[in-house]
Coordinates of C-alpha atoms in Angstrom, one line a residue:
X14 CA 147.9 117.0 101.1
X15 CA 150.8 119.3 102.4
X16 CA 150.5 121.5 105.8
X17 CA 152.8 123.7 106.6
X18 CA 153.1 124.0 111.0
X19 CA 154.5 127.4 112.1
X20 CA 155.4 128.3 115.8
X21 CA 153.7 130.8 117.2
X22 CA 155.4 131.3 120.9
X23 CA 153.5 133.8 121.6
X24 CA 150.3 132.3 122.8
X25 CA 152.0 129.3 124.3
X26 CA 151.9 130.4 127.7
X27 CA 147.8 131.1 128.4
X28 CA 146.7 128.9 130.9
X29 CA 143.6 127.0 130.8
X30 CA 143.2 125.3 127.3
X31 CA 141.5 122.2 127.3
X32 CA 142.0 119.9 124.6
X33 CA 139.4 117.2 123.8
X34 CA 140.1 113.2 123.6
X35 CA 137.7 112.1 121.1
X36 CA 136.1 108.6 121.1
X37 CA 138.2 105.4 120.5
X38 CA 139.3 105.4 116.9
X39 CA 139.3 101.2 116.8
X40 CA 136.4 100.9 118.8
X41 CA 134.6 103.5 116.4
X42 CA 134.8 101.7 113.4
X43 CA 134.1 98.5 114.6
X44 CA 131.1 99.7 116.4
X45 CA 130.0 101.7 113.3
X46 CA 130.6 98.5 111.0
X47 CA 129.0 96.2 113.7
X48 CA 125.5 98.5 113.3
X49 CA 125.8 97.5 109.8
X50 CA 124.2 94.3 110.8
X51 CA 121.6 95.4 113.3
X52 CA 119.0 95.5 110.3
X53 CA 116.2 98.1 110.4
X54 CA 116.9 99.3 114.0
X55 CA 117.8 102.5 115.2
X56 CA 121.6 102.9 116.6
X57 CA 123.1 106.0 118.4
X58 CA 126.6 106.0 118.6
X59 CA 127.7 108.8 121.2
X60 CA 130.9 110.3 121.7
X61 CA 131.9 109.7 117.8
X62 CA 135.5 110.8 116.5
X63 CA 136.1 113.3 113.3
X64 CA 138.9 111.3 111.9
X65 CA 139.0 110.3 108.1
X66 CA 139.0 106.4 109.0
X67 CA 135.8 106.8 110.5
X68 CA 134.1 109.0 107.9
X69 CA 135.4 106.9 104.5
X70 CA 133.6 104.6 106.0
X71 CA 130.1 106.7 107.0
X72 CA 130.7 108.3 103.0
X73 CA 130.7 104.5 101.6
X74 CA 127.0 103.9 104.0
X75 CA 125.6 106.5 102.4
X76 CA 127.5 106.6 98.9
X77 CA 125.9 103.1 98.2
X78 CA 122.4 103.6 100.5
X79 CA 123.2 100.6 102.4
X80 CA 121.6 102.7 105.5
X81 CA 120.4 106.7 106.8
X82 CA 123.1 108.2 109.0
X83 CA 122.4 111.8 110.9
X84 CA 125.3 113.0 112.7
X85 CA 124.9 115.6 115.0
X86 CA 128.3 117.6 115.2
X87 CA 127.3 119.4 118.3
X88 CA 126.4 116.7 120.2
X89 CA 129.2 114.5 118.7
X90 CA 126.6 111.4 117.9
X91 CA 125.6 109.7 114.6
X92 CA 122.2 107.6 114.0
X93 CA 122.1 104.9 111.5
X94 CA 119.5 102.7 110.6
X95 CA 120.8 99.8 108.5
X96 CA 118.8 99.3 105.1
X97 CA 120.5 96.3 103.3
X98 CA 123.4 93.4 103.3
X99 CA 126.5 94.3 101.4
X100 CA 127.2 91.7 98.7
X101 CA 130.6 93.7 96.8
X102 CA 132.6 94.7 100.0
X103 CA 136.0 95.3 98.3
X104 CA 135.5 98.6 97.7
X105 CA 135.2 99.3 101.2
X106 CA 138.2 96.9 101.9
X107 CA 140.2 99.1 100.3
X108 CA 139.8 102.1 102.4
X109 CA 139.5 100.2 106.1
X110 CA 141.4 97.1 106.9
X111 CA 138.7 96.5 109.6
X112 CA 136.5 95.6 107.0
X113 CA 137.8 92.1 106.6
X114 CA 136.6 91.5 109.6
X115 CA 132.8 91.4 107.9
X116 CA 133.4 88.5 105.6
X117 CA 132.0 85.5 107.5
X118 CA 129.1 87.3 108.8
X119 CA 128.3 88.8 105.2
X120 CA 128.2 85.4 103.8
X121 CA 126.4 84.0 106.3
X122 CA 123.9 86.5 105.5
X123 CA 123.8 86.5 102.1
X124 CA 124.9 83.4 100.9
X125 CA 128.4 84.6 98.8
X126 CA 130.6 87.5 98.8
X127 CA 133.1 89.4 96.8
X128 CA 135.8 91.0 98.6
X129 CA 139.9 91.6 98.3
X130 CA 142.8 92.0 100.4
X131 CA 142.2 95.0 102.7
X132 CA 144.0 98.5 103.0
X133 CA 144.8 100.9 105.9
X134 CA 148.5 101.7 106.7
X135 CA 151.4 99.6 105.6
X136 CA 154.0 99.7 108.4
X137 CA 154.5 96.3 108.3
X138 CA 153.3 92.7 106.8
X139 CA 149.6 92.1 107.7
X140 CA 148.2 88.9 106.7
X141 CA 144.6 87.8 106.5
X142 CA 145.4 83.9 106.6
X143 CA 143.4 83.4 110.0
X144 CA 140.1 85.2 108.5
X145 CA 140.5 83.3 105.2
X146 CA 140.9 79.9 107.6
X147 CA 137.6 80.9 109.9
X148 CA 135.7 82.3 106.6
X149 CA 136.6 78.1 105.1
X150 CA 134.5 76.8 108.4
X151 CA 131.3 77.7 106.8
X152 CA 132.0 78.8 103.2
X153 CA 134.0 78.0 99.8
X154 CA 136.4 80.2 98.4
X155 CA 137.7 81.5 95.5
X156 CA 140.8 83.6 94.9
X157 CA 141.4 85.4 91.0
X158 CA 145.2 86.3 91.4
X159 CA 144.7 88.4 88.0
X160 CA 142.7 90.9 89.9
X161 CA 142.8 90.5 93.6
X162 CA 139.8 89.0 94.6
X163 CA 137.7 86.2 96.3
X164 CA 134.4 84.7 96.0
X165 CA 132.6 83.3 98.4
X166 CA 130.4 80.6 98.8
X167 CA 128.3 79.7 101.9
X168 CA 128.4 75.9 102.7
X169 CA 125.2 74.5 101.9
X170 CA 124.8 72.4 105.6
X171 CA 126.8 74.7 107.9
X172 CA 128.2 73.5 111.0
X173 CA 125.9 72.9 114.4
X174 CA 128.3 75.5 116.2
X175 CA 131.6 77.3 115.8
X176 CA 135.1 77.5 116.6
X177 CA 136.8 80.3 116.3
X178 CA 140.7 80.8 117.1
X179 CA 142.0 84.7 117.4
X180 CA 145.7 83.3 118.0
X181 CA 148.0 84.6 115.2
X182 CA 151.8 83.3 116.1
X183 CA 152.5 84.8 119.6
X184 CA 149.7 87.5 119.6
X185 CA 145.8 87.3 119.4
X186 CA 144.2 89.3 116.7
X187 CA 141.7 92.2 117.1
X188 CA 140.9 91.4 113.4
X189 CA 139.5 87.6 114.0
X190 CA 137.8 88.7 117.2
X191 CA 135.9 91.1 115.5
X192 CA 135.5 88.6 112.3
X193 CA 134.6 85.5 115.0
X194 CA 131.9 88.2 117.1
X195 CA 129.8 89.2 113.8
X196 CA 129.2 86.1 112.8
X197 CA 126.1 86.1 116.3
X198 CA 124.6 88.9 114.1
X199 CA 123.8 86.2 111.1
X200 CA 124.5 82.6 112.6
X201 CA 122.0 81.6 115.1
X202 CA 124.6 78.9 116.8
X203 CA 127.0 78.6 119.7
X204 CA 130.2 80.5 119.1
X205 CA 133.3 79.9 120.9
X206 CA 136.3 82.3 119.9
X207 CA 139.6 80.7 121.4
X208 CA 142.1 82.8 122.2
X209 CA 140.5 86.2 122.7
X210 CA 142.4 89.6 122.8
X211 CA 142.5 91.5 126.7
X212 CA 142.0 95.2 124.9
X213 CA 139.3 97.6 125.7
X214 CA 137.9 97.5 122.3
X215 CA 137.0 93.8 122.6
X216 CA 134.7 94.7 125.3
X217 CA 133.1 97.6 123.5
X218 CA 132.0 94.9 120.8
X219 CA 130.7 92.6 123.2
X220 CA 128.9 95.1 125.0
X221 CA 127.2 96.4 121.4
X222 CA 126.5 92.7 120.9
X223 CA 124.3 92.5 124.0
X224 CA 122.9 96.0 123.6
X225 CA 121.7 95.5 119.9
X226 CA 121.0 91.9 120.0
X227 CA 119.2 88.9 122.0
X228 CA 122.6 87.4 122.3
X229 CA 124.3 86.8 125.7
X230 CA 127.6 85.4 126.1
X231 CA 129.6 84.4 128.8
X232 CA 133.8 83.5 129.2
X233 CA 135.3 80.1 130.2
X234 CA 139.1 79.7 130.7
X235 CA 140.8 81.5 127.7
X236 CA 137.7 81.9 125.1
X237 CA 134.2 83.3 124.9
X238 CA 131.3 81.5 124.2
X239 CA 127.9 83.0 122.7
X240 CA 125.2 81.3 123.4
X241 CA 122.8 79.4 120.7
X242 CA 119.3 81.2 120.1
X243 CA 116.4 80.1 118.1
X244 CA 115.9 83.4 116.6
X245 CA 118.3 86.6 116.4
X246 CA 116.6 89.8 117.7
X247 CA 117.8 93.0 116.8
X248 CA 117.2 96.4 119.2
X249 CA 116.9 99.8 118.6
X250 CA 120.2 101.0 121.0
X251 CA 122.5 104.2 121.7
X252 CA 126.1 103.7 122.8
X253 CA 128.6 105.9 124.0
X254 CA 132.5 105.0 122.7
X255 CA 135.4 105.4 125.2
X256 CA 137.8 107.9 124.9
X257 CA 140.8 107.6 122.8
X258 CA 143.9 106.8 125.5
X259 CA 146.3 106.4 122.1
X260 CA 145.0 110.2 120.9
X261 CA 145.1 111.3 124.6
X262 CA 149.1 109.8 124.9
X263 CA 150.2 111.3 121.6
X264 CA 148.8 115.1 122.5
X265 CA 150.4 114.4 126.2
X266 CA 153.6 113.8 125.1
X267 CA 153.5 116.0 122.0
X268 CA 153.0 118.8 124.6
X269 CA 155.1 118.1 127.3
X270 CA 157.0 121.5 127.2
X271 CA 153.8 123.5 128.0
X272 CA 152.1 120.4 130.0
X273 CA 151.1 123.1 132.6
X274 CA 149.1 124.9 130.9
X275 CA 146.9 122.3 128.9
X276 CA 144.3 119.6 130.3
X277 CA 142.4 116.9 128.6
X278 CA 138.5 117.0 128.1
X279 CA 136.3 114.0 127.5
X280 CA 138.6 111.6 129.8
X281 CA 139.4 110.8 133.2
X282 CA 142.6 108.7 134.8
X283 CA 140.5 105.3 134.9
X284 CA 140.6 105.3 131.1
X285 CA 144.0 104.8 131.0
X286 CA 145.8 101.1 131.5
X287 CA 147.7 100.6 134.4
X288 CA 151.4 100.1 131.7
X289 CA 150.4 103.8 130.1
X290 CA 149.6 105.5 133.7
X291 CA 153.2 104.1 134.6
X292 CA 155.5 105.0 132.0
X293 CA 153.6 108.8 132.4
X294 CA 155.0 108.4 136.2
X295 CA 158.6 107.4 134.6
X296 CA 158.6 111.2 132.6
X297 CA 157.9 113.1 135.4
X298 CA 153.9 113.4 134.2
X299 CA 151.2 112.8 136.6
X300 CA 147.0 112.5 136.2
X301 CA 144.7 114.1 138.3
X302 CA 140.8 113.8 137.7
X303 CA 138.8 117.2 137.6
X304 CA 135.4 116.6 136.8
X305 CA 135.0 115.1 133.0
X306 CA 138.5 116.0 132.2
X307 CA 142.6 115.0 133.6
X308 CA 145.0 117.9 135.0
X309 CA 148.5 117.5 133.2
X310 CA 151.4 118.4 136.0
X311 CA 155.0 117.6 135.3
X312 CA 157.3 116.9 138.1
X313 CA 161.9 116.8 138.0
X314 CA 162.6 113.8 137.1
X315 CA 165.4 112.2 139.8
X316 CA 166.6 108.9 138.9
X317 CA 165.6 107.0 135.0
X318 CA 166.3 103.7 134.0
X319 CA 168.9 103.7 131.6
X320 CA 168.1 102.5 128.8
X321 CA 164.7 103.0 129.9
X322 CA 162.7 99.8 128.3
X323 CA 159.2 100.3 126.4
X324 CA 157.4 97.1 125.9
X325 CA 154.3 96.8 123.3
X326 CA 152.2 94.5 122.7
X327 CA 148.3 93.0 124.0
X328 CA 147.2 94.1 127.5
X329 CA 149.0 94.8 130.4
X330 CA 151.5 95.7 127.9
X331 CA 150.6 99.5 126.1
X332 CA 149.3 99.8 122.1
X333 CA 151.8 99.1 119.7
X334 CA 150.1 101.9 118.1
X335 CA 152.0 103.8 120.7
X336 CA 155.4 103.0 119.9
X337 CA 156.0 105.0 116.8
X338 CA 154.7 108.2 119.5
X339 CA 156.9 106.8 122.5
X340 CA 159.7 106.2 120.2
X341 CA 159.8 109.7 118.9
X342 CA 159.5 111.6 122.3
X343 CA 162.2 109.7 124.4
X344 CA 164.7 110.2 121.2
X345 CA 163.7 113.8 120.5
X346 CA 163.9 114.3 124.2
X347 CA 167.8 112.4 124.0
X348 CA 166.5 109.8 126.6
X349 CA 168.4 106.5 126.3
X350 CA 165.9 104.1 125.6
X351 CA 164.9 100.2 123.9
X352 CA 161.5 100.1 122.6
X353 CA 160.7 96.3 121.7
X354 CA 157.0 95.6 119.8
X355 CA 155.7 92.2 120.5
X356 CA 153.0 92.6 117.8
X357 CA 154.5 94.3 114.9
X358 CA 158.4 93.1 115.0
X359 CA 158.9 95.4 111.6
X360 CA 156.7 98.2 112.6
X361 CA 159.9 101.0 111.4
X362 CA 158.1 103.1 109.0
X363 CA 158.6 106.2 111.7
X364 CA 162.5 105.8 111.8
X365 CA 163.6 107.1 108.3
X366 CA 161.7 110.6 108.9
X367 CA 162.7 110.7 112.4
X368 CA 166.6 109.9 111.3
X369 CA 166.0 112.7 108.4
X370 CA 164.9 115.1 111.4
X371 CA 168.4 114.1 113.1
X372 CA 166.6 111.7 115.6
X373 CA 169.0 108.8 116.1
X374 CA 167.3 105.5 116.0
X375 CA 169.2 102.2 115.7
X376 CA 166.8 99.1 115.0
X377 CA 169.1 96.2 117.0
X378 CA 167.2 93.0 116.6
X379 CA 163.2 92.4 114.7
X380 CA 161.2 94.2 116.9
X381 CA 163.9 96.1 119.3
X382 CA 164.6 99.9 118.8
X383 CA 167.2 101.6 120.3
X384 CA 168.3 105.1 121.2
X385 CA 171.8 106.3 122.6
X386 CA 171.9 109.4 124.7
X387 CA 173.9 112.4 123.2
X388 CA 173.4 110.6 119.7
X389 CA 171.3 113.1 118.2
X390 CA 172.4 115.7 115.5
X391 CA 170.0 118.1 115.3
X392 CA 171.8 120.3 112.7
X393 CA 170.7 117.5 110.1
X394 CA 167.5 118.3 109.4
X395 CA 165.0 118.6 106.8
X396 CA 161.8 121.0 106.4
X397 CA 160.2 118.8 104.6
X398 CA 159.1 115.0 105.3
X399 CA 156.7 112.8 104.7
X400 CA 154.2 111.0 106.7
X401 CA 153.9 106.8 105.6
X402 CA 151.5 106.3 108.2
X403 CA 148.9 107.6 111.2
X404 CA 151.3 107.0 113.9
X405 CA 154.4 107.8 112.2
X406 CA 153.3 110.8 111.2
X407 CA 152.4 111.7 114.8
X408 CA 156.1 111.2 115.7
X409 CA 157.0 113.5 113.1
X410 CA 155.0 116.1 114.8
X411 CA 155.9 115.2 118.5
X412 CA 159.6 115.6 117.7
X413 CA 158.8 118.8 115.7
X414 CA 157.1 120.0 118.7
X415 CA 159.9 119.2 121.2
X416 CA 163.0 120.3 119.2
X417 CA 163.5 124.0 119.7
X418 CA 165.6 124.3 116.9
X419 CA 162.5 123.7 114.4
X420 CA 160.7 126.7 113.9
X421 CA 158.5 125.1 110.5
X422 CA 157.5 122.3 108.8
X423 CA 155.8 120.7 105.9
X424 CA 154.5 117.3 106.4
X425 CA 153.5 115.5 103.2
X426 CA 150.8 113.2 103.0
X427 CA 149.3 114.9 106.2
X428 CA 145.6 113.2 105.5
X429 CA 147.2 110.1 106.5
X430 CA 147.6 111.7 110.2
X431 CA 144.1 113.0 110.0
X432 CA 142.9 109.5 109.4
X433 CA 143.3 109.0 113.3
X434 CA 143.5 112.2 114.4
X435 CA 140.5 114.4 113.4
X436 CA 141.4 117.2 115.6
X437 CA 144.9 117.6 115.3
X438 CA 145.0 120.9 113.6
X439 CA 142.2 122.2 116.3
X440 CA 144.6 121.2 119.0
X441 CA 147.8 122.5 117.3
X442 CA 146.1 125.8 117.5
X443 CA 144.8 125.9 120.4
X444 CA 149.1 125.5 121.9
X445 CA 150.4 128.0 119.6
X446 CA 150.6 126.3 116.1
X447 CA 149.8 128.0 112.9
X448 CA 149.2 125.8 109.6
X449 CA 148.6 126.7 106.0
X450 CA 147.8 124.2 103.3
X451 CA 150.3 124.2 100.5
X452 CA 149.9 123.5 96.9

């Protein structure tokens, strides 16, 4: 898909647009996939985002009647009542990475399991060697190299309880959480997961747990344990996600020109992490709570570090979904800066269209990003460039946004930005942005 983004100046300065934070894009579709397990019961998942990741995922439901889904677009909700087990899950591997995250709790439930190496964006190298080594606790495997698959067997006596280690390298996965925290929904056993990410989303799953189940859990030291049960109850339950702090950060920054004008719907300051609210402080950007939605009001800047140091990675630290966005406003806006990414050391996909835009971006050591003030040359440019991945592609329109010089753009590949933002085009017109699809 090609869009073509036009300026249109002249309804830039109206006061008073709001601009709504949908519900967490990660949280989302682990929630939605979680429900998947709650058999029979009716779920209510409030506050839902339009973005593609989301909805390949409702389209496969309903594509193969594995349950009933109602959304209700003005209330922003979907229902689902799950009808059967999945027993083929690679096609749905192949449009959501958070998908492998089913695979012990699938064959727990049903015994054996095809399924292959997951998609989603390819920044950098994503292994699945820490689900492969939970899913060999309580199950054989098989791997076809010819065409990309595994089989699954479930262990015939399986094991009285189970460990579960979310530690990959120097960084505890989401992925393995979320793989480790299914497995209550089939395997009536203790559960200890080791090692357990600090993010928001992780207590969204454990709170869906509680709400849709009989299970209760509680946390020792560094790892949760769920308790045993003699039976596993499911509940009929509604649940409302969180707002999306990565969405609400990207349309912040992407409109800091006009910040004044704009506010943010859906959200309030607490929703933000204490590392996000900061570096907002940094750029001159302060929150203020009004009602159900944040004022934006930018403030002179005085003093800023130079360079001024981004760190991502788990909790305290921001998203490192963040640092493609972050990355692309402190360069477009020819603030030194070093961005270093604890979690994806080779997450660069964003710096060959940002360089092609005349952004200069100098990758200094694996995971470290620099920027040089006065380094930009924004007579090099192109009209035309292509987005690898969600975030990246975000970055491409931040810097469009903030670089005077650019009057037009067409961004190839554009669905892959829709994939986590749903509304971008709705909020690109509402500050003053025209699009047109091109063939």
């Amino acid at each position: 898909m090609k869009i073509k983004l036009i300026k249109n100046n002249s309804i830039v300065d109206e006061l008073g647009k709001k601009i709504r934070i949908e519900g967490d894009k990660i949280s989302s579709v682990h929630i939605l996939l979680q429900s998947l397990f709650v058999t029979n019961k009716r779920i209510r998942i409030k506050n839902i985002p339009f973005c593609l990741d989301f909805f390949r995922i409702v389209n496969f439901i309903e594509k193969n009647n594995i349950g009933k889904i109602h959304i209700d677009k003005e209330d922003r909700s979907l229902e689902i009542i799950s009808l059967k087990s999945i027993k083929d899950l690679s096609p749905l591997n192949k449009v959501s990475r958070a998908s492998i995250g089913m695979i012990s709790s699938l064959v727990l439930r049903n015994g054996f399991l095809e399924f292959c190496k997951p998609g989603g964006c390819t920044f950098s190298e994503r292994p699945i060697d820490a689900h492969l080594n939970l899913l060999k606790e309580i199950a054989t495997l098989e791997y076809s190299a010819s065409n990309n698959y595994y089989i699954a067997n479930r262990l015939s006596t399986l094991p009285p309880k189970i460990n579960c280690n979310c530690y990959t390298g120097c960084t505890s996965s989401i992925g393995v959480f979320f793989n480790s925290l299914l497995m209550a929904y089939s395997y009536p056993g203790e559960i200890s997961i080791y090692g357990f990410p600090k993010e928001s989303s992780v207590k969204e799953m454990l709170s869906f747990l509680s709400l849709s189940t009989n299970r209760t859990y509680y946390v020792k030291h560094n790892h949760i344990i769920i308790r045993k049960v003699d039976k596993i109850i499911f509940k009929n339950c509604e649940y409302s996600l969180c707002p999306d702090t990565t969405m609400a950060m990207s349309y912040i920054l992407l409109n800091y020109n006009i910040l004044d004008t704009l506010s943010l719907k859906g959200i309030t300051t607490n929703c933000f992490i204490n590392s996000q609210i900061e570096f907002l402080k940094k750029i001159g950007i302060k929150l203020i709570d009004d009602q159900r939605s944040v004022k934006l009001i930018k403030k002179d800047i005085d003093i800023i570090e130079h360079p001024l140091v981004v760190r991502f990675g788990q909790y305290p630290d921001m998203i490192t979904d963040l640092n493609p966005i972050i990355t692309s406003f402190l360069a477009t806006k020819n603030i030194e800066s070093l961005i270093v990414d604890y979690t994806y050391s080779e997450r660069y996909s964003h710096i060959p269209p940002l360089n092609s835009m005349g952004i200069s971006l100098d990758i200094l050591n694996k995971g470290i990003v620099g920027h040089t003030n006065n380094k930009n040359c924004i007579e090099i440019k192109e009209n035309k460039i292509q987005a690898p991945d969600i975030r990246a592609g975000m970055a491409i329109i931040l810097s469009f946004m903030l670089n005077s010089s650019y009057k037009e753009i067409i961004i190839e590949n554009f669905e892959q930005i829709l994939r986590g933002y749903g509304n971008v085009l709705t909020m690109l017109n509402k500050v003053g942005v025209k699009f047109e699809k091109c063939i």
